[in-house]
PDB file of N, CA and C in Angstrom:
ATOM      1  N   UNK A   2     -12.488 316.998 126.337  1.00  0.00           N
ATOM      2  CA  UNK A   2     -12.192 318.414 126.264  1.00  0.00           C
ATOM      3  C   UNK A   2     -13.284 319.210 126.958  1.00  0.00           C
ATOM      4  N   UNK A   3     -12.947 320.352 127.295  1.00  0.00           N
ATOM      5  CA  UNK A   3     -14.149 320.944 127.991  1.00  0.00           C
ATOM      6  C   UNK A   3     -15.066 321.367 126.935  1.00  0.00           C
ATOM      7  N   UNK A   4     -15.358 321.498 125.701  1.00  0.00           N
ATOM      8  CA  UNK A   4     -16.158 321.660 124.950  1.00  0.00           C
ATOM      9  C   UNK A   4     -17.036 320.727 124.988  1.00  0.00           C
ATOM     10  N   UNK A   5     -16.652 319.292 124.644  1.00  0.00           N
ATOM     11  CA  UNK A   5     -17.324 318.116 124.657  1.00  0.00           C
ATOM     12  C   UNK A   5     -18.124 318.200 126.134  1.00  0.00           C
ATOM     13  N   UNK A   6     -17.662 318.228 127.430  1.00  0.00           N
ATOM     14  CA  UNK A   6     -18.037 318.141 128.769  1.00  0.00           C
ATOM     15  C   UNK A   6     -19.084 319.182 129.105  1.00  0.00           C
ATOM     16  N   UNK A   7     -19.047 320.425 128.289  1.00  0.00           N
ATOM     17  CA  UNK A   7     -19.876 321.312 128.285  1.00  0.00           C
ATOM     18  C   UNK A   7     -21.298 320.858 127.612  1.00  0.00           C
ATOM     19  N   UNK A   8     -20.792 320.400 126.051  1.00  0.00           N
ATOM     20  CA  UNK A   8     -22.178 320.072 125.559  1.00  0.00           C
ATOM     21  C   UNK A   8     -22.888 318.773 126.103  1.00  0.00           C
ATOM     22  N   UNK A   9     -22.136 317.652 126.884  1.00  0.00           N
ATOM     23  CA  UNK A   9     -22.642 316.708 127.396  1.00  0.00           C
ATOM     24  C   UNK A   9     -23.616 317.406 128.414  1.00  0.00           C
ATOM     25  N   UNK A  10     -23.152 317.959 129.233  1.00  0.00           N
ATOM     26  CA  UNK A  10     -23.526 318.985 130.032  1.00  0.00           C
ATOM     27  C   UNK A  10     -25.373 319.603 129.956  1.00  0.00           C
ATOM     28  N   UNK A  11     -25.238 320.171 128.873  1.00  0.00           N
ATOM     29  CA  UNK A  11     -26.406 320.970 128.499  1.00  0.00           C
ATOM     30  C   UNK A  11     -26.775 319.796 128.159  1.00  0.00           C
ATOM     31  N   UNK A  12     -26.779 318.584 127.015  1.00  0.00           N
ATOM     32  CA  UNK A  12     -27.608 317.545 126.584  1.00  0.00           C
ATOM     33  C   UNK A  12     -28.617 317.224 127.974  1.00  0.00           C
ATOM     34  N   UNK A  13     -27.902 316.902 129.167  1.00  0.00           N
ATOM     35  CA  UNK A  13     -28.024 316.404 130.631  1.00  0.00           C
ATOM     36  C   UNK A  13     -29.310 316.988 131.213  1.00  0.00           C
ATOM     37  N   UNK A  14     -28.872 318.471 130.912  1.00  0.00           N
ATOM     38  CA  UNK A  14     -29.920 319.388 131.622  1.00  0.00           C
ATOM     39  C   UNK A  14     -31.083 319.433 130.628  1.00  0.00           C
ATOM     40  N   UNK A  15     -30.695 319.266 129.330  1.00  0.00           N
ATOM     41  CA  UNK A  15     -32.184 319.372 128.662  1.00  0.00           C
ATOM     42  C   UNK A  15     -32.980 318.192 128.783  1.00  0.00           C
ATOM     43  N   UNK A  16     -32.194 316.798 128.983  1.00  0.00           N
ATOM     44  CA  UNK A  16     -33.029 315.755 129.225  1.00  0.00           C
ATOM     45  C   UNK A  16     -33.923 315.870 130.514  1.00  0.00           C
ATOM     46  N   UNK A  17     -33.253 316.618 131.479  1.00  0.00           N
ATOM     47  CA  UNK A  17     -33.350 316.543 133.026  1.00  0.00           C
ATOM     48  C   UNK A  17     -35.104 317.281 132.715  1.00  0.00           C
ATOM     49  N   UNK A  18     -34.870 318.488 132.086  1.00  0.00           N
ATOM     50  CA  UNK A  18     -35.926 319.397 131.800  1.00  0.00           C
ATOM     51  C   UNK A  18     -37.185 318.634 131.589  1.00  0.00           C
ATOM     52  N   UNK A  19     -36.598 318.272 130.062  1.00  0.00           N
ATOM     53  CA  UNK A  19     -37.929 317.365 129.197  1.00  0.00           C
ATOM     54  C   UNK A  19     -38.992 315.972 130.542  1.00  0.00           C
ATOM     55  N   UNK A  20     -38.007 315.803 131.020  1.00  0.00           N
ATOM     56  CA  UNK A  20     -38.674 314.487 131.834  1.00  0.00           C
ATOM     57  C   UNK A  20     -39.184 315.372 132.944  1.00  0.00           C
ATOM     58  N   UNK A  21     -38.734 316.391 133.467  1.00  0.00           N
ATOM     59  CA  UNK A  21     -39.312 316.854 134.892  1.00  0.00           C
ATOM     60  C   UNK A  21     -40.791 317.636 134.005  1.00  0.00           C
ATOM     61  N   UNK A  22     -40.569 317.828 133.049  1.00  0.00           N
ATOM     62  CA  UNK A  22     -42.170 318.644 132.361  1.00  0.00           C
ATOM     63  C   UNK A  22     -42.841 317.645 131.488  1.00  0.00           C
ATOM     64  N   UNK A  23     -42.437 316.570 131.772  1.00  0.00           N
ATOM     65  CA  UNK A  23     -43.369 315.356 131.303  1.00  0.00           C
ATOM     66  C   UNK A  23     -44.865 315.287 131.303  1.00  0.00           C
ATOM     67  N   UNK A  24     -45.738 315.292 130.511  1.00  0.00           N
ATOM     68  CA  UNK A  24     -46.857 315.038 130.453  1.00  0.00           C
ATOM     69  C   UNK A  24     -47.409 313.639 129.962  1.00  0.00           C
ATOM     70  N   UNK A  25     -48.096 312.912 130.579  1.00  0.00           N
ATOM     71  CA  UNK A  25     -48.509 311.937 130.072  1.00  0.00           C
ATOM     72  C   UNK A  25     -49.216 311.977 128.578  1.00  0.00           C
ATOM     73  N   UNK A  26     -48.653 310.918 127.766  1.00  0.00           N
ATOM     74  CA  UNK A  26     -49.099 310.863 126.378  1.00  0.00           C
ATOM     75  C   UNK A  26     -50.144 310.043 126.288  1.00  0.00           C
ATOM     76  N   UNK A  27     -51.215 310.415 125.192  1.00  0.00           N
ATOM     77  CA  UNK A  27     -52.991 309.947 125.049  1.00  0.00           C
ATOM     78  C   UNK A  27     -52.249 309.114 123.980  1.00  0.00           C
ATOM     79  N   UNK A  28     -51.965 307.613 124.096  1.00  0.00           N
ATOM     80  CA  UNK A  28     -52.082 306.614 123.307  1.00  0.00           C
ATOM     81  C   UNK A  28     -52.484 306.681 122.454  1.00  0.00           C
ATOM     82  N   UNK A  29     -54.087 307.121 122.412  1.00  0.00           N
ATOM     83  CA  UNK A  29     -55.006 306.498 121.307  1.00  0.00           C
ATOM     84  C   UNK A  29     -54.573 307.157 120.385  1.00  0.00           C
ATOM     85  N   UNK A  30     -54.309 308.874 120.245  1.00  0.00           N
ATOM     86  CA  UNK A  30     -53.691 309.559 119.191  1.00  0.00           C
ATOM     87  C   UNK A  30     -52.554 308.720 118.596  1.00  0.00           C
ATOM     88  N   UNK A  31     -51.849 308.368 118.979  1.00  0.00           N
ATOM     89  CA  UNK A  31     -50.703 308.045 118.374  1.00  0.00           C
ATOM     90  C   UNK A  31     -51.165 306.919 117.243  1.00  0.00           C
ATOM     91  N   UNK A  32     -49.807 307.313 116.045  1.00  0.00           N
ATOM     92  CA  UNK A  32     -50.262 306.171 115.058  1.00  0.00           C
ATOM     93  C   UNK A  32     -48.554 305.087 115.405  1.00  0.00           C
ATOM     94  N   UNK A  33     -48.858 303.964 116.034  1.00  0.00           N
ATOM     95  CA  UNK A  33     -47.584 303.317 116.066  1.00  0.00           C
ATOM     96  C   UNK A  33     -47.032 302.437 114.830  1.00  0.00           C
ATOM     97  N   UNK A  34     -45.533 302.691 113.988  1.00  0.00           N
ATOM     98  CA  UNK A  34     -45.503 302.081 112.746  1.00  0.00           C
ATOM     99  C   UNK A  34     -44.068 301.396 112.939  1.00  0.00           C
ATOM    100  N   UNK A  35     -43.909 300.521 112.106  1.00  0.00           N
ATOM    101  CA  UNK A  35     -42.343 299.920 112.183  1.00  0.00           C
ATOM    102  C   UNK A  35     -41.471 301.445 111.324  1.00  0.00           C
ATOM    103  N   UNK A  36     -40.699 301.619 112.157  1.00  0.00           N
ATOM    104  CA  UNK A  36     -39.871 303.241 112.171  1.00  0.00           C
ATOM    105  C   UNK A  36     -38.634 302.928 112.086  1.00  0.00           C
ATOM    106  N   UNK A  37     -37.535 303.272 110.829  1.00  0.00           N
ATOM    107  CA  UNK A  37     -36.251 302.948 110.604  1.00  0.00           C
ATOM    108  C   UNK A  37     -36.010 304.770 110.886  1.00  0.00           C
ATOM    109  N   UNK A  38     -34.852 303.962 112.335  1.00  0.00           N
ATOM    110  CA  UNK A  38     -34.503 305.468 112.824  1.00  0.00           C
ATOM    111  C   UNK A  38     -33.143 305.899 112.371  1.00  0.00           C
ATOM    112  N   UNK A  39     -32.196 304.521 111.356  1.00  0.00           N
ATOM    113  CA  UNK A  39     -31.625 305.616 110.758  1.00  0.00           C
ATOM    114  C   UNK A  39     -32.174 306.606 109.594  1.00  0.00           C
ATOM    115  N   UNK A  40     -33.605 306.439 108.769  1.00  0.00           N
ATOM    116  CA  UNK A  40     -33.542 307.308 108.264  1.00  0.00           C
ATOM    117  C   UNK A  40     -33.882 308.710 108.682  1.00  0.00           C
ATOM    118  N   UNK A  41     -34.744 308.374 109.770  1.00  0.00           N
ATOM    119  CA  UNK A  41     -34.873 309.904 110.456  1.00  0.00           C
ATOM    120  C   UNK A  41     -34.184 310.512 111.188  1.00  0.00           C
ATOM    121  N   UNK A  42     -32.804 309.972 111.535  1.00  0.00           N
ATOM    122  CA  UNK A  42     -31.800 310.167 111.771  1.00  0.00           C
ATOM    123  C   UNK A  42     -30.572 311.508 110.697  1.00  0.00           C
ATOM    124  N   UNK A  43     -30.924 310.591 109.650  1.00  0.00           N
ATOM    125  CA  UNK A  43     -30.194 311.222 108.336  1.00  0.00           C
ATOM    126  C   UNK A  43     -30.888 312.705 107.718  1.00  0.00           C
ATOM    127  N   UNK A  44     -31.828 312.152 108.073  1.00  0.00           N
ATOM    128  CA  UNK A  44     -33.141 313.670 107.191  1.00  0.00           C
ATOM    129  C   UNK A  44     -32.730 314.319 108.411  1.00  0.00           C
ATOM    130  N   UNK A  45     -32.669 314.625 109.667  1.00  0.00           N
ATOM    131  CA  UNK A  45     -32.233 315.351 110.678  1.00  0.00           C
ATOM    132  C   UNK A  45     -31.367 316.211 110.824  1.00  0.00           C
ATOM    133  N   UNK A  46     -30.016 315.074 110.236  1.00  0.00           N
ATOM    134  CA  UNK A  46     -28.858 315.336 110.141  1.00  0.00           C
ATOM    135  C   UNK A  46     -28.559 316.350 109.095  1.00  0.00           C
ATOM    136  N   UNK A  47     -29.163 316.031 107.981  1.00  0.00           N
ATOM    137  CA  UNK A  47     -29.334 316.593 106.672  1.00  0.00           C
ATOM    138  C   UNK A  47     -29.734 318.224 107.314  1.00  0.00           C
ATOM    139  N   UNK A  48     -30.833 318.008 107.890  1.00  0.00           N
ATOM    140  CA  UNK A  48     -31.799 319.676 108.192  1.00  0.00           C
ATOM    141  C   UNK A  48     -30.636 320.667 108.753  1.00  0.00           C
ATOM    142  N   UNK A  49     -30.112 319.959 110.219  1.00  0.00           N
ATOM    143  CA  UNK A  49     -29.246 320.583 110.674  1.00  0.00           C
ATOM    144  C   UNK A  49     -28.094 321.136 110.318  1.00  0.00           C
ATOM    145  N   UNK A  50     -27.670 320.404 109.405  1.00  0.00           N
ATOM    146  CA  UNK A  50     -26.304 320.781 108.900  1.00  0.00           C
ATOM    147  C   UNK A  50     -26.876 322.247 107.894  1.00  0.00           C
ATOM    148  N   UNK A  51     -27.718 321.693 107.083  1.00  0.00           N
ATOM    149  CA  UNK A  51     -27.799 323.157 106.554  1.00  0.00           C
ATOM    150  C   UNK A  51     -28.193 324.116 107.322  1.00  0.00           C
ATOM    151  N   UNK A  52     -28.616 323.968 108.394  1.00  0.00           N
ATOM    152  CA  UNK A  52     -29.277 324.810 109.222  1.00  0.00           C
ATOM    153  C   UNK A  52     -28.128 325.936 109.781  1.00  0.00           C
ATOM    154  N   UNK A  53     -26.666 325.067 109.544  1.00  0.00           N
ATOM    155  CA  UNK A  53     -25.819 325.292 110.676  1.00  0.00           C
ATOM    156  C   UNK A  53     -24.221 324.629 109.995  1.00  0.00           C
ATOM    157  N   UNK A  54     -23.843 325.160 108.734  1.00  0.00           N
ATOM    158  CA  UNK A  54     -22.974 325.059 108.073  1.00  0.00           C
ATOM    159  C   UNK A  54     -21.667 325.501 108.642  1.00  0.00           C
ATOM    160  N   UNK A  55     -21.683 325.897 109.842  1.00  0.00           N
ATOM    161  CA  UNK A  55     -20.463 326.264 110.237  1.00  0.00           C
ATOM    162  C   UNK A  55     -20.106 325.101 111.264  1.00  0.00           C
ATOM    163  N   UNK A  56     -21.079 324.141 111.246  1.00  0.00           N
ATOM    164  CA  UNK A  56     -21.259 323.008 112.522  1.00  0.00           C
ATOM    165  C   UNK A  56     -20.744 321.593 111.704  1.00  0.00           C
ATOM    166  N   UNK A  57     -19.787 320.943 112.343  1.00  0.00           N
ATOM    167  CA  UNK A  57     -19.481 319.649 111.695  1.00  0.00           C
ATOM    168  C   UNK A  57     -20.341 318.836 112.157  1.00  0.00           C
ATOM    169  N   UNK A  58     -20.858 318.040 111.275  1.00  0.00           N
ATOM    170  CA  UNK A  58     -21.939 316.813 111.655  1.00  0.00           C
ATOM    171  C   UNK A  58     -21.458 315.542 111.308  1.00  0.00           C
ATOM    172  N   UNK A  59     -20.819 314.435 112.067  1.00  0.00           N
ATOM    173  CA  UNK A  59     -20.633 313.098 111.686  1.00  0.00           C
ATOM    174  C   UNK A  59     -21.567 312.492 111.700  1.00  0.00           C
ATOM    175  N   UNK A  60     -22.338 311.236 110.939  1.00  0.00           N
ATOM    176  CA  UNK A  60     -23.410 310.636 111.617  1.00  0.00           C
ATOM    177  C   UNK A  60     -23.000 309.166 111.079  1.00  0.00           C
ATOM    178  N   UNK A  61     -22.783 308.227 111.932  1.00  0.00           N
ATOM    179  CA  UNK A  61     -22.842 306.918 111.893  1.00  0.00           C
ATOM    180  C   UNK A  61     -24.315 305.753 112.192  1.00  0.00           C
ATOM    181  N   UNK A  62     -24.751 305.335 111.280  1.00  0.00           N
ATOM    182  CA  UNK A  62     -26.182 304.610 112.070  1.00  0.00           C
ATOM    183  C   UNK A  62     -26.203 303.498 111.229  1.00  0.00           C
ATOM    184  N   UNK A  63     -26.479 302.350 111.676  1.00  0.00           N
ATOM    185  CA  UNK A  63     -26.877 300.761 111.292  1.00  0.00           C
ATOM    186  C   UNK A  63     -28.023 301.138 110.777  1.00  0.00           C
ATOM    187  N   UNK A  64     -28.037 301.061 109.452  1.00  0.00           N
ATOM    188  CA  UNK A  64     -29.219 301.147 108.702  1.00  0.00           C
ATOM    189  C   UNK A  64     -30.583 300.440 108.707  1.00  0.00           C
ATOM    190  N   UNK A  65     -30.236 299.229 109.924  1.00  0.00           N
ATOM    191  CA  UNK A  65     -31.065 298.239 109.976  1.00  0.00           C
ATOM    192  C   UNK A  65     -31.746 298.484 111.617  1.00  0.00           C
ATOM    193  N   UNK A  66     -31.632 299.886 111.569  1.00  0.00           N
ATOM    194  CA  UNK A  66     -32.098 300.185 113.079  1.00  0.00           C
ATOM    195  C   UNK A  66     -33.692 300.468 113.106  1.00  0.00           C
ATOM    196  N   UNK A  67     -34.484 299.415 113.345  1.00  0.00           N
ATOM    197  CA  UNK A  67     -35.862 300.266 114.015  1.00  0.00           C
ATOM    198  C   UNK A  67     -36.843 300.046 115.142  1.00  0.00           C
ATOM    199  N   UNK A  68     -37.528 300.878 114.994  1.00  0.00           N
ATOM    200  CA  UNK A  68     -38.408 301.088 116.184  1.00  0.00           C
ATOM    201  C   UNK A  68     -40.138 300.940 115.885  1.00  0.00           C
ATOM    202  N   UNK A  69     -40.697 301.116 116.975  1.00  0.00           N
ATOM    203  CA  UNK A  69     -42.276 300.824 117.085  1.00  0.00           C
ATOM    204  C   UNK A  69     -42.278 302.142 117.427  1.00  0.00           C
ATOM    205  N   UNK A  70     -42.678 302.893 117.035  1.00  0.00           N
ATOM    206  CA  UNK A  70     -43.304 304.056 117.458  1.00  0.00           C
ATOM    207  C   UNK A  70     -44.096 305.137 116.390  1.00  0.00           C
ATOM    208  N   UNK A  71     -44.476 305.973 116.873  1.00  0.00           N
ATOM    209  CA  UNK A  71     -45.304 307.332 116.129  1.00  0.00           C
ATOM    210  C   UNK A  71     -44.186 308.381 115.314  1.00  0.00           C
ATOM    211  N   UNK A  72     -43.784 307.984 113.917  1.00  0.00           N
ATOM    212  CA  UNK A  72     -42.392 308.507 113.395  1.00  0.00           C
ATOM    213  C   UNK A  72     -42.659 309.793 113.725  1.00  0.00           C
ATOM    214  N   UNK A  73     -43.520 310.373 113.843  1.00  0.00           N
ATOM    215  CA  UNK A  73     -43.833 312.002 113.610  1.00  0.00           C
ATOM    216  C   UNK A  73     -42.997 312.588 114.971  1.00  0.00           C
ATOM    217  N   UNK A  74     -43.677 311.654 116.180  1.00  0.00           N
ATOM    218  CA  UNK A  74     -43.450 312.188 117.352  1.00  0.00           C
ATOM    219  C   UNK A  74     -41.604 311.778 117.705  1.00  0.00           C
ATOM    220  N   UNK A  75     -41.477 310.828 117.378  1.00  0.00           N
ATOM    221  CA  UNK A  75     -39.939 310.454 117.254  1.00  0.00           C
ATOM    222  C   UNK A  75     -39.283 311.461 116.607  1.00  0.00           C
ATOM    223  N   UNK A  76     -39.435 311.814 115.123  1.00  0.00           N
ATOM    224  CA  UNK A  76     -38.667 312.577 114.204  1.00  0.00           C
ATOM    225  C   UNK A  76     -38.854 314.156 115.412  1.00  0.00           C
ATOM    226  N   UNK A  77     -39.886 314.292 116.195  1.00  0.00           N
ATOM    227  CA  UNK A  77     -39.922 315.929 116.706  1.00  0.00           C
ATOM    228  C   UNK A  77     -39.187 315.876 117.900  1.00  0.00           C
ATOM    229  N   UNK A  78     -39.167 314.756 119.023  1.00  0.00           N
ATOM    230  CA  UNK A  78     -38.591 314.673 119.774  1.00  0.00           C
ATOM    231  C   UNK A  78     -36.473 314.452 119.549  1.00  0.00           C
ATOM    232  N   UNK A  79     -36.737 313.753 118.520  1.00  0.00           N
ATOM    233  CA  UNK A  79     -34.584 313.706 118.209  1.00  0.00           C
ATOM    234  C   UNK A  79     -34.544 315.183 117.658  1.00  0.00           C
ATOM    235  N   UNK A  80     -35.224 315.925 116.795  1.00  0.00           N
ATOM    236  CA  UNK A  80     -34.929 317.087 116.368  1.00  0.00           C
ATOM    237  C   UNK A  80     -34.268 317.538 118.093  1.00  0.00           C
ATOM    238  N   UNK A  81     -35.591 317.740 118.371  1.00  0.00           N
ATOM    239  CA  UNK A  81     -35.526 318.894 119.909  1.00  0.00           C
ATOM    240  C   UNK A  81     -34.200 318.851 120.639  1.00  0.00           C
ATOM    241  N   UNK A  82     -33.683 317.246 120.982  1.00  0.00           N
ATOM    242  CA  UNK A  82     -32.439 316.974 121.164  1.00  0.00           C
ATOM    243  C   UNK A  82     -31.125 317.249 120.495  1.00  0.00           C
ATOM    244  N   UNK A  83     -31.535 317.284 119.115  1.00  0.00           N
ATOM    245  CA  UNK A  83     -30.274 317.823 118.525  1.00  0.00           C
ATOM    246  C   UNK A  83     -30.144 319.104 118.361  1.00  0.00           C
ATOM    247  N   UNK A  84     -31.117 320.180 118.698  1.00  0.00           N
ATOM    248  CA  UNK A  84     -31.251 321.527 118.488  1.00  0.00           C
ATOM    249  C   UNK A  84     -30.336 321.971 119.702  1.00  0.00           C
TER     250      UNK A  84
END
């Protein structure tokens, strides 16, 4: 639908953004931890929806999903994307 094609759309250009204003990240700051991204997924999901009760939110995620990374910087970066 053109709604969907629209918001794919903007997703596109904000990724396009984020990477063309890329700054290299100082490692050493970072704290890297075993990171289950469905739950920061869900607390996200959770924020937004109240944020935005007029907005339907589905969220499907394998609970057994994780990652190596700095949850803080993960949890700020999927926000930014879903905003």
């Amino acid at each position: 639908s053109k709604t969907l094609k629209s918001s794919i759309d903007r997703i596109d250009n904000i990724i396009k953004t984020i990477l063309s204003s890329h700054k290299p990240i100082d490692a050493t700051n970072l704290l890297l931890e075993k990171t289950n991204i469905s739950e920061i997924l869900n607390k996200l999901f959770l924020e937004k929806k109240l944020l935005n009760p007029h907005v339907k939110f589905i969220l499907e995620t394998n609970p057994a999903l994780f990652t190596l990374s700095d949850k803080h910087e993960l949890e700020r970066i999927i926000s930014n994307i879903l905003d």
